[in-house]
XYZ file of C-alpha atoms in Angstrom:
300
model
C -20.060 -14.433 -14.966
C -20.098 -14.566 -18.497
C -21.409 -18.136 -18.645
C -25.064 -19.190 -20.096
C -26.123 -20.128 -16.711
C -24.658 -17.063 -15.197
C -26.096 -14.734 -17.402
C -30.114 -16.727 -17.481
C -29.784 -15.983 -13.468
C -28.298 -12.799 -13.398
C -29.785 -10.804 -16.519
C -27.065 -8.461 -17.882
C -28.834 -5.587 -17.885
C -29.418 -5.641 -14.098
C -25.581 -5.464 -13.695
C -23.402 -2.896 -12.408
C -21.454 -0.972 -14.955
C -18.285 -2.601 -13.666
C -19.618 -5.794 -14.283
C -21.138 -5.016 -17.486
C -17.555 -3.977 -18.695
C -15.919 -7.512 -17.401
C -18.413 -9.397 -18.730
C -17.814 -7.495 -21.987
C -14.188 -7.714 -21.686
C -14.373 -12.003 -21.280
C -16.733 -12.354 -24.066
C -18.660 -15.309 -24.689
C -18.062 -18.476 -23.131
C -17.169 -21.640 -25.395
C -17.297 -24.994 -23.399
C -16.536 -27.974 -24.901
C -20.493 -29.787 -25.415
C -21.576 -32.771 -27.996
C -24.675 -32.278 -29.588
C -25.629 -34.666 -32.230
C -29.093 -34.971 -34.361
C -30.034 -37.800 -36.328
C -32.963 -38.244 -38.647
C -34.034 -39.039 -42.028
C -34.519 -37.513 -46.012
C -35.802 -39.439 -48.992
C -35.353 -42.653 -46.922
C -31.614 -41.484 -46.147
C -30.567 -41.638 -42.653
C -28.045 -38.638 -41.563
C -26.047 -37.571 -38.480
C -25.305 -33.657 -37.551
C -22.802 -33.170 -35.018
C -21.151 -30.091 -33.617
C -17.758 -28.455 -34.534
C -15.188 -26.589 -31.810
C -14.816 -24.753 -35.173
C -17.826 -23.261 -35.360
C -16.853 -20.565 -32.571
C -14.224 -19.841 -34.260
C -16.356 -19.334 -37.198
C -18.981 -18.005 -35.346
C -17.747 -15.023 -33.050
C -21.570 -14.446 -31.576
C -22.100 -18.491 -30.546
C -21.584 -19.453 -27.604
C -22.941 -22.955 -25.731
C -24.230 -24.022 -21.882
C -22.749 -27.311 -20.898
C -25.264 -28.076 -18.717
C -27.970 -27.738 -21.002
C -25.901 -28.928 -23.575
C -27.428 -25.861 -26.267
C -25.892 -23.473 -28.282
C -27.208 -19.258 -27.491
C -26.375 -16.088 -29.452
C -24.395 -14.010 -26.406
C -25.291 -10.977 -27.856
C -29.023 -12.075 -27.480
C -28.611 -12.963 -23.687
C -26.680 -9.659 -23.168
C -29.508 -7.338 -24.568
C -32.669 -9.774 -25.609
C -35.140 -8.200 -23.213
C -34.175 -4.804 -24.391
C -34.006 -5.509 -27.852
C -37.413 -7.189 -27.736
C -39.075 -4.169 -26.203
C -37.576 -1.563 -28.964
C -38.998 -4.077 -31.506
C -42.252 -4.109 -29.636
C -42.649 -0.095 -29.463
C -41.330 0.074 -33.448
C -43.839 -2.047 -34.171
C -46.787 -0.557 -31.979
C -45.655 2.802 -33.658
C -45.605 1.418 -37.022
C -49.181 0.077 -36.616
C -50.161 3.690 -35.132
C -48.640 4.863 -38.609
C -50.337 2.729 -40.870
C -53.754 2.998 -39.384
C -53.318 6.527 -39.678
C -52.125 6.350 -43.796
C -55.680 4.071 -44.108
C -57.937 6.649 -42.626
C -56.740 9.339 -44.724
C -57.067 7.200 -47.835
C -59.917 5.766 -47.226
C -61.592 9.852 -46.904
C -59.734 10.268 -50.493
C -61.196 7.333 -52.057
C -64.215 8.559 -50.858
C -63.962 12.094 -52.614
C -62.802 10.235 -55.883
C -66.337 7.697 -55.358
C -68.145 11.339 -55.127
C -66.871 12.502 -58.414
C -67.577 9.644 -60.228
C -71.222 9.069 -58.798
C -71.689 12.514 -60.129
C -70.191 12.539 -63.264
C -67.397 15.487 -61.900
C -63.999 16.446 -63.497
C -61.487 16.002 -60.404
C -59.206 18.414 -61.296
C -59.563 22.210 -62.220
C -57.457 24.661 -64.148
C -55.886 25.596 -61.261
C -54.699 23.355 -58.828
C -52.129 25.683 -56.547
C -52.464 26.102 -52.742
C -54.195 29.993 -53.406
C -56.489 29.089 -56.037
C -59.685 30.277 -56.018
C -61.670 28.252 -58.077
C -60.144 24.136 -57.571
C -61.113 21.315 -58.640
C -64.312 19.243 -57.523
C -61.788 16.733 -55.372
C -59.355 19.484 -54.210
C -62.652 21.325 -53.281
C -64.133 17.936 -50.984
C -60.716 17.817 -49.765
C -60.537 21.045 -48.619
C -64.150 20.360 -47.425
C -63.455 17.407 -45.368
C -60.415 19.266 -43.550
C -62.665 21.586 -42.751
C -64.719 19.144 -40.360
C -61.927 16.713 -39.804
C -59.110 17.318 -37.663
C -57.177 14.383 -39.108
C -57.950 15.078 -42.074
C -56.947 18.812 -41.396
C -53.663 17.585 -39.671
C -52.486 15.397 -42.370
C -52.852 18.336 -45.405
C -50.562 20.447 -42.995
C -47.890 18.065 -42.219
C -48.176 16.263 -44.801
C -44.602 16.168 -46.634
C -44.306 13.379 -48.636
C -47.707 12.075 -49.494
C -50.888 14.166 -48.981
C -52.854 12.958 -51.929
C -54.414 15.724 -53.818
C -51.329 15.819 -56.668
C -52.454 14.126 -60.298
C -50.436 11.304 -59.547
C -52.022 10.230 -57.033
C -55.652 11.144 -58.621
C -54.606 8.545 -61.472
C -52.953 6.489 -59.074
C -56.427 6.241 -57.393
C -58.302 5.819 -59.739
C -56.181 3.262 -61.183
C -56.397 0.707 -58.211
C -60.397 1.219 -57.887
C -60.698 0.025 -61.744
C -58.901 -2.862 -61.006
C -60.802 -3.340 -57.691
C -64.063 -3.126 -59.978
C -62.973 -5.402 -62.707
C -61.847 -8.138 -60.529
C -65.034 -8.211 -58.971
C -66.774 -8.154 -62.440
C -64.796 -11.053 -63.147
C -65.753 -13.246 -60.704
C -68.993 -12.676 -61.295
C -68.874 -13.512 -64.780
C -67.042 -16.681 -63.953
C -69.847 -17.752 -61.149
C -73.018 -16.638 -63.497
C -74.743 -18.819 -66.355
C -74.816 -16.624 -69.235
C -73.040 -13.843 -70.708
C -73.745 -11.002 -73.350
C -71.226 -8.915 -74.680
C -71.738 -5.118 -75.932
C -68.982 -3.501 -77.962
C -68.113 -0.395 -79.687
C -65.563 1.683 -81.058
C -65.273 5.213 -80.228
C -62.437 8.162 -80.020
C -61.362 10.269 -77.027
C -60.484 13.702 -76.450
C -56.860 13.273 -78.473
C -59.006 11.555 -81.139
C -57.623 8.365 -81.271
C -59.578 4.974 -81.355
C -60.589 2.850 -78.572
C -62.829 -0.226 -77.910
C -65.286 -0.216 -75.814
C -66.268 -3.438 -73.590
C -69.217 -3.551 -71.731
C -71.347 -7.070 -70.217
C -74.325 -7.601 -69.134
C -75.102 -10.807 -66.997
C -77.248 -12.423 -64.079
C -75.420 -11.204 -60.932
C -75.852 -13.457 -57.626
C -79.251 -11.587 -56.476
C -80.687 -13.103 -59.866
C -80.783 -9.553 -61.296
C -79.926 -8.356 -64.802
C -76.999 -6.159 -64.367
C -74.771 -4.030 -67.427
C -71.186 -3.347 -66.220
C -68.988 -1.387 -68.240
C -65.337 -3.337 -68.258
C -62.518 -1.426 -70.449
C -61.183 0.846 -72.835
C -58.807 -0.890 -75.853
C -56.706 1.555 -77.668
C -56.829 0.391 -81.246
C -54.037 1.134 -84.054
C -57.001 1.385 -86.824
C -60.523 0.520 -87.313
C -60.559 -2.240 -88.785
C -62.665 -5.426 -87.974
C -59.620 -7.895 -87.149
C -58.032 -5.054 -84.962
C -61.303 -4.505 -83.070
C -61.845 -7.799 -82.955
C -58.137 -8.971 -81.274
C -58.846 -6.196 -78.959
C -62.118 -7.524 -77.657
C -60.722 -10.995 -77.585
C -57.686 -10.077 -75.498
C -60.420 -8.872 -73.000
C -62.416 -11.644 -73.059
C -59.599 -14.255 -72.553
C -58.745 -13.008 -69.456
C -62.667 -12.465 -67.944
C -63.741 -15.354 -70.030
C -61.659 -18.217 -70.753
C -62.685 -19.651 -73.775
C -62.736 -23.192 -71.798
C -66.024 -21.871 -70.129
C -66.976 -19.584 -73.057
C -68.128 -21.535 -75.210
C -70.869 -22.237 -72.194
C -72.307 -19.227 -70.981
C -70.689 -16.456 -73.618
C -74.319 -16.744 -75.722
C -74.702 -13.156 -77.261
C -73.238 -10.169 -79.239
C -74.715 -6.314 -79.802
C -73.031 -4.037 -82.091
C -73.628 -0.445 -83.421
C -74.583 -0.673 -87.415
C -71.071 0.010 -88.940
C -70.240 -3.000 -91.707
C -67.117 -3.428 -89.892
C -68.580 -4.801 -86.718
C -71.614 -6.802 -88.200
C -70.514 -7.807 -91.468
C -71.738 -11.503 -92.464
C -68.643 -12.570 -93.457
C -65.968 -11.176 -91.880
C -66.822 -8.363 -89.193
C -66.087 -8.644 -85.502
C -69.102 -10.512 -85.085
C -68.467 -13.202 -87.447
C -64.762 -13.583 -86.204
C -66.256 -13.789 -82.445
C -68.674 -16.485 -83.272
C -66.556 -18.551 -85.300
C -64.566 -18.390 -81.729
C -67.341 -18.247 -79.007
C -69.274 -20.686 -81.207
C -72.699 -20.628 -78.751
C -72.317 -16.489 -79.320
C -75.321 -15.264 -81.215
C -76.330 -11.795 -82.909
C -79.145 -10.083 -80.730
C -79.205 -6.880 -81.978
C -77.013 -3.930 -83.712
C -77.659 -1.112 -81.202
C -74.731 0.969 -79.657
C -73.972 -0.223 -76.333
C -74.463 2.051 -73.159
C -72.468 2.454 -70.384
């Protein structure tokens, strides 16, 4: 009863107890059977043959003589039931994950809100009995409000529920890459290219680069797309200037800039449109197609 052929006709798990425990107690059945496999690498004909050893090896194997094939014996004990846990873990994991994509998807939408309208995300205070929240704790809360999923997840909610700052810059972090990739393409599928640069400070009042292009998209329509920040270590024109070219090789490799990359606009500072050696000059002596249209600061 513990054979291959015994155990394909009479499924384990429709046993009796007592013969559960004897086939159990026999273990798995290792008949002497010859399989042997021939074929072919590189030109190099092989043989593969199998070993009596291998069951010694192999505790789990065991082998049907009449059908002359090795099986896993714990597979023909409990397959069927093992297959259905699987199937439920992974209905319930799909359930899960469907669930996690909703929710996000209503975050990423409060985040898209903010920055249509300009809106800090987070407020002074940010604690569970504030008063006066944040814009995106406030459409949060807001959403909840008409959402039972929504409302659900916020209350159960233990180990992500997405309002923290981590996930706020976490966020935000993934849609700028979502954004620049698809700049990036574009610039790689249009015929010409303008560039718009400036340098600027932030709130701590240190130096950054600004990027910004402005191309024919694939409606045939003029578009300006702001593409990064570059924190700089001074002001000066080769600093600037290896900042904006670190951009540019990866959105425009110079194998295709010298193509389409065809103009440059700069604010008035002598460090970005010197004649000899400001970031214009060094860009064109790279980009050599790149040309000066104008010294205006760029807008975003």
């Amino acid at each position: 009863m513990n054979t291959v052929d015994s155990l394909l006709t009479k499924p384990f798990l429709g046993m009796t107890p007592e013969d559960k425990l004897r086939v159990k107690a026999l273990g798995p059945e290792k008949p002497d059977i010859h399989i042997e496999q021939s074929a072919k690498d590189r030109g190099k004909g092989y043989t593969r043959r199998f070993a009596r050893t291998w069951f010694d090896k192999m505790e789990w194997l065991t082998a049907s003589s009449s059908k002359n094939a090795l099986f896993c014996f714990p597979c023909l004990l409990f397959g069927g039931e093992l297959n259905e846990a699987y199937r439920k873990g992974v209905i319930k994991h799909n359930e899960e994950v469907d669930k996690n994509r909703c929710i996000l998807s209503k975050l990423i939408d409060c985040v898209k809100f903010c920055g249509a309208f300009e809106l800090a995300l987070r407020g002074h205070d940010e604690t569970e009995e504030s008063l006066n929240p944040g814009v995106f704790r406030g459409l949060v809360d807001f959403v909840s409000s008409i959402d039972s999923a929504m409302e659900a997840h916020l209350k159960s909610a233990t180990v992500f529920k997405g309002t923290s700052k981590t996930i706020q810059n976490e966020l935000l972090d993934c849609m700028l890459e979502v954004t620049r990739e698809t700049i990036v393409q574009q610039l790689r599928s249009t015929d010409y290219v303008a560039i718009q640069a400036d340098d600027t400070t932030d709130v701590s009042t240190k130096t950054q680069s600004v990027l910004v292009f402005r191309y024919i998209d694939g409606n045939s329509k003029v578009v300006e797309r702001f593409y990064s920040f570059s924190y700089l270590k001074d002001s000066s024109a080769d600093t600037i200037s290896a900042a904006i070219l670190n951009e540019l090789s990866f959105s425009l490799p110079l194998c295709s800039g010298n193509i389409r990359l065809i103009a440059q606009s700069y604010d008035g500072a002598s460090v970005m449109r010197g004649a000899s050696g400001g970031v214009q000059k060094k860009k064109s002596e790279i980009y050599t197609l790149m040309h000066i249209m104008s010294t205006a600061t760029p807008t975003n």
